[in-house]
Rosetta silent file (secondary structure, phi, psi, omega in degrees, C-alpha in Angstrom):
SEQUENCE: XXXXXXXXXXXXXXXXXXXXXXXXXXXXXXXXXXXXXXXXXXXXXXXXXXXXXXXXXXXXXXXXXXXXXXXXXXXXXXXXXXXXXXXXXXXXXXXXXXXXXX
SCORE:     score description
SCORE:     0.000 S_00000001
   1 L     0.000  134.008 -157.977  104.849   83.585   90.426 S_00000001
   2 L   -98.150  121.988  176.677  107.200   84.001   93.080 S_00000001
   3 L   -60.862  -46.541  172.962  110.030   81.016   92.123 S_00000001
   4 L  -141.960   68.877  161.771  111.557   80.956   95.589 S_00000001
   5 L    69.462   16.493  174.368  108.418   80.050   97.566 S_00000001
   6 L   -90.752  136.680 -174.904  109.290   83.821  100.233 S_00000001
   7 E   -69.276  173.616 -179.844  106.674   85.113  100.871 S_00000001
   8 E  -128.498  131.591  178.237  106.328   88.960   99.356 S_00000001
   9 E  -124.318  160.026  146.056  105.124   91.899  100.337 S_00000001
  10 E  -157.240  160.888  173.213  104.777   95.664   99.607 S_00000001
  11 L   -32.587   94.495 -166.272  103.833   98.765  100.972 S_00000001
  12 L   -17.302  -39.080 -178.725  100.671  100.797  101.123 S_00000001
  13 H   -78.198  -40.572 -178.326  102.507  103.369   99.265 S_00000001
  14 H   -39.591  -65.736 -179.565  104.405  100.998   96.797 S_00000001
  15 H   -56.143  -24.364 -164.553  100.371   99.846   95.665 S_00000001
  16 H  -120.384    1.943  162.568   99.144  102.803   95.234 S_00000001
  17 H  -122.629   21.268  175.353  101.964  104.975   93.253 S_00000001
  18 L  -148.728  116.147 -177.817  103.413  101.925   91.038 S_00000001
  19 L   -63.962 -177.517 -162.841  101.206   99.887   89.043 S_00000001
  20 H   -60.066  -52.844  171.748  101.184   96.405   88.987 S_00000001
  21 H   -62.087  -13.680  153.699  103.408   95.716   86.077 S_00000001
  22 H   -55.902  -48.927 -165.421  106.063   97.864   87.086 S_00000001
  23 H   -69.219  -27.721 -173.387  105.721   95.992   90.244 S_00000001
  24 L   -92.649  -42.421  174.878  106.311   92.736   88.590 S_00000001
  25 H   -68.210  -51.106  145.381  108.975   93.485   86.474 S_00000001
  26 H   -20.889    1.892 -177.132  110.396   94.340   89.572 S_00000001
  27 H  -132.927  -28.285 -166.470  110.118   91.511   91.113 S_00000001
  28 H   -73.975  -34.471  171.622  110.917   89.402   87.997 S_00000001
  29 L   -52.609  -45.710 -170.876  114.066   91.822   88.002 S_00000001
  30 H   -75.024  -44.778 -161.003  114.934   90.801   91.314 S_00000001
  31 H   -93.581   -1.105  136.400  114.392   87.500   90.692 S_00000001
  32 H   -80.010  -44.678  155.571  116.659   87.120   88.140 S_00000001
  33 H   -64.460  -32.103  163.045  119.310   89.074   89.541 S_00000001
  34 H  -114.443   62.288  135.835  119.699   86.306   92.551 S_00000001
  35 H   -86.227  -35.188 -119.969  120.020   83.474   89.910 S_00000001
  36 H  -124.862  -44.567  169.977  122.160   85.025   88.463 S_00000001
  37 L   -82.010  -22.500 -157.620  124.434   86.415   91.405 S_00000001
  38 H    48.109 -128.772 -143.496  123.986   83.265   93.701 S_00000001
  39 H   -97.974   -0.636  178.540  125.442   83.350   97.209 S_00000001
  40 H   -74.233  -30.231 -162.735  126.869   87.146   95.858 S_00000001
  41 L   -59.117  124.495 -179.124  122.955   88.596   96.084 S_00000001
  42 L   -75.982  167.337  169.449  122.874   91.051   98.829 S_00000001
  43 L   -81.759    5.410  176.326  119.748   91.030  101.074 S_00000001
  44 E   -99.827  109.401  149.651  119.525   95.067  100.306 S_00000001
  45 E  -134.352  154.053 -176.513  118.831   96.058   96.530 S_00000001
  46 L  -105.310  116.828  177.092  118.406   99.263   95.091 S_00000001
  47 L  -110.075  135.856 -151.310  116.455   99.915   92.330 S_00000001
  48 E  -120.310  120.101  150.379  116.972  103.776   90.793 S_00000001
  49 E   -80.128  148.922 -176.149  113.831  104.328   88.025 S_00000001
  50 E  -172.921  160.859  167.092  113.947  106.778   85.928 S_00000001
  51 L   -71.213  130.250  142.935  112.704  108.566   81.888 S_00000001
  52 L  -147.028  117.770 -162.333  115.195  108.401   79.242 S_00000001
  53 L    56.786 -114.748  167.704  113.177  109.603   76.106 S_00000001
  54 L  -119.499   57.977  161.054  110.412  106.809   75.719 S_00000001
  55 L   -92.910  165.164  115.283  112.365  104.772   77.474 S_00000001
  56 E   -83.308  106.846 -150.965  112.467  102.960   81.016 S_00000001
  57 E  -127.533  120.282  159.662  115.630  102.798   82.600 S_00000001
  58 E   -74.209   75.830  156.055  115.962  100.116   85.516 S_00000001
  59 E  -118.581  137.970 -168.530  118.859  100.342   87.556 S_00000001
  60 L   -58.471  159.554  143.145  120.116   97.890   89.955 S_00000001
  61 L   178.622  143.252  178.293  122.464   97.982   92.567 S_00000001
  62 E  -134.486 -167.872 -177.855  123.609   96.654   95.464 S_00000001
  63 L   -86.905  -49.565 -154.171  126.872   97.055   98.353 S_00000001
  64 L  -127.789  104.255  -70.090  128.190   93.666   99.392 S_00000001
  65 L    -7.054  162.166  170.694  129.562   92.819   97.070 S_00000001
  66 L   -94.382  112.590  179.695  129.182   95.952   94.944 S_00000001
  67 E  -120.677  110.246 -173.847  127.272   94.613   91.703 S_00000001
  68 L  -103.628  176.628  174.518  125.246   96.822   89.110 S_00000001
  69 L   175.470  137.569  179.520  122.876   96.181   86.459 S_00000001
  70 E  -129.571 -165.084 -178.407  120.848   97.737   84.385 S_00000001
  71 E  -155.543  107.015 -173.300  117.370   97.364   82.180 S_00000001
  72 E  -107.347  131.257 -170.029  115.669   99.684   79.459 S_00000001
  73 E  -118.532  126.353  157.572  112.330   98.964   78.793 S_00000001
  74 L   -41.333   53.002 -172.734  110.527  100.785   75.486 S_00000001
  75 L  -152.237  107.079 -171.187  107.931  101.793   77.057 S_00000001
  76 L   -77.348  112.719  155.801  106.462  104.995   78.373 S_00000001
  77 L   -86.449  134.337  179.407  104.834  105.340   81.733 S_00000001
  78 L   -47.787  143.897 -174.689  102.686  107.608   82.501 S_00000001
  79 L    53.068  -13.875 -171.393  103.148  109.700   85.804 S_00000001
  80 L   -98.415  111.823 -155.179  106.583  108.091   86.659 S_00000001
  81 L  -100.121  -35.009 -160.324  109.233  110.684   86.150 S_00000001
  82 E  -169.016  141.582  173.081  112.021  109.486   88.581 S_00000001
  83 E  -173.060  162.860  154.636  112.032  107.013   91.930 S_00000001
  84 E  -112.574  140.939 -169.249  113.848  104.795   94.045 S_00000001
  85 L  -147.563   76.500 -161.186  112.460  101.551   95.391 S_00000001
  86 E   -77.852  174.114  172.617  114.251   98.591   97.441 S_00000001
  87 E  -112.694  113.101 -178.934  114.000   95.244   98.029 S_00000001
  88 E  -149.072  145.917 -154.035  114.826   93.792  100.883 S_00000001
  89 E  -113.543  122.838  176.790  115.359   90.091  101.637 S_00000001
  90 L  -111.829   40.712  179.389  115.023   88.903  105.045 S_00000001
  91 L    52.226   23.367  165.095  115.791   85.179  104.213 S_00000001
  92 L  -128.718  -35.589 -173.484  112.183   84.809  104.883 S_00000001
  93 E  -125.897  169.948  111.723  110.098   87.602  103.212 S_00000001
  94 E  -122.291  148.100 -142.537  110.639   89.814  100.963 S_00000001
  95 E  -121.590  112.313  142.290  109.500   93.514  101.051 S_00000001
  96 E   -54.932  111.676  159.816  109.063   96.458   98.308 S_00000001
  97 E  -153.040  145.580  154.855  109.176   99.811   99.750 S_00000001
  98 L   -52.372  137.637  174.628  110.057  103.124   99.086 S_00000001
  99 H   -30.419  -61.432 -153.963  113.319  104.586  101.066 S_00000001
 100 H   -43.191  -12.579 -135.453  110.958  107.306  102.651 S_00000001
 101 H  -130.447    4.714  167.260  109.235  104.361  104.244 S_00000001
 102 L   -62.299    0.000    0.000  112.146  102.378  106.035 S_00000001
């Protein structure tokens, strides 16, 4: 449930090479990060995915201000080796997409 009511979207590729739950903690990720930042949240974030062992390793970042975070999730997924994925908030929408696809 998206907390603050913009609408969301993402990208024919985004659906079809990151399941849903991935997709959500991602969003839940996001969504936490501008509670958490306030009037600091940029409308660009970068999310870097990546394997470490059976890990998940989330990490955030954005420019303006420069602010990092990161998130390891115990969990293996299947097929995901390594990716980048933004967010980007147009004080109306917000969009998931791969770089490739800006």
């Amino acid at each position: 449930i998206n907390k603050n009511d913009k609408k969301r979207y993402i990208t024919k590729k985004i659906n079809e090479e990151i399941d849903e739950e991935l997709q959500s903690i991602l969003w839940k990720m996001h969504e936490l990060l501008e509670k958490n930042r306030k009037d600091k949240m940029d409308y660009f974030q970068v999310f870097n995915i990546f394997k470490m062992g059976n890990n998940l390793v989330i990490k955030n970042r954005q420019e303006k201000p420069i602010m990092n975070d990161k998130l390891m999730l115990k969990r293996n997924y299947s097929g995901l080796e390594q990716t980048t994925i933004w967010i980007i908030d147009n004080q109306v929408s917000q969009t998931m997409l791969f770089p490739s696809e800006y």
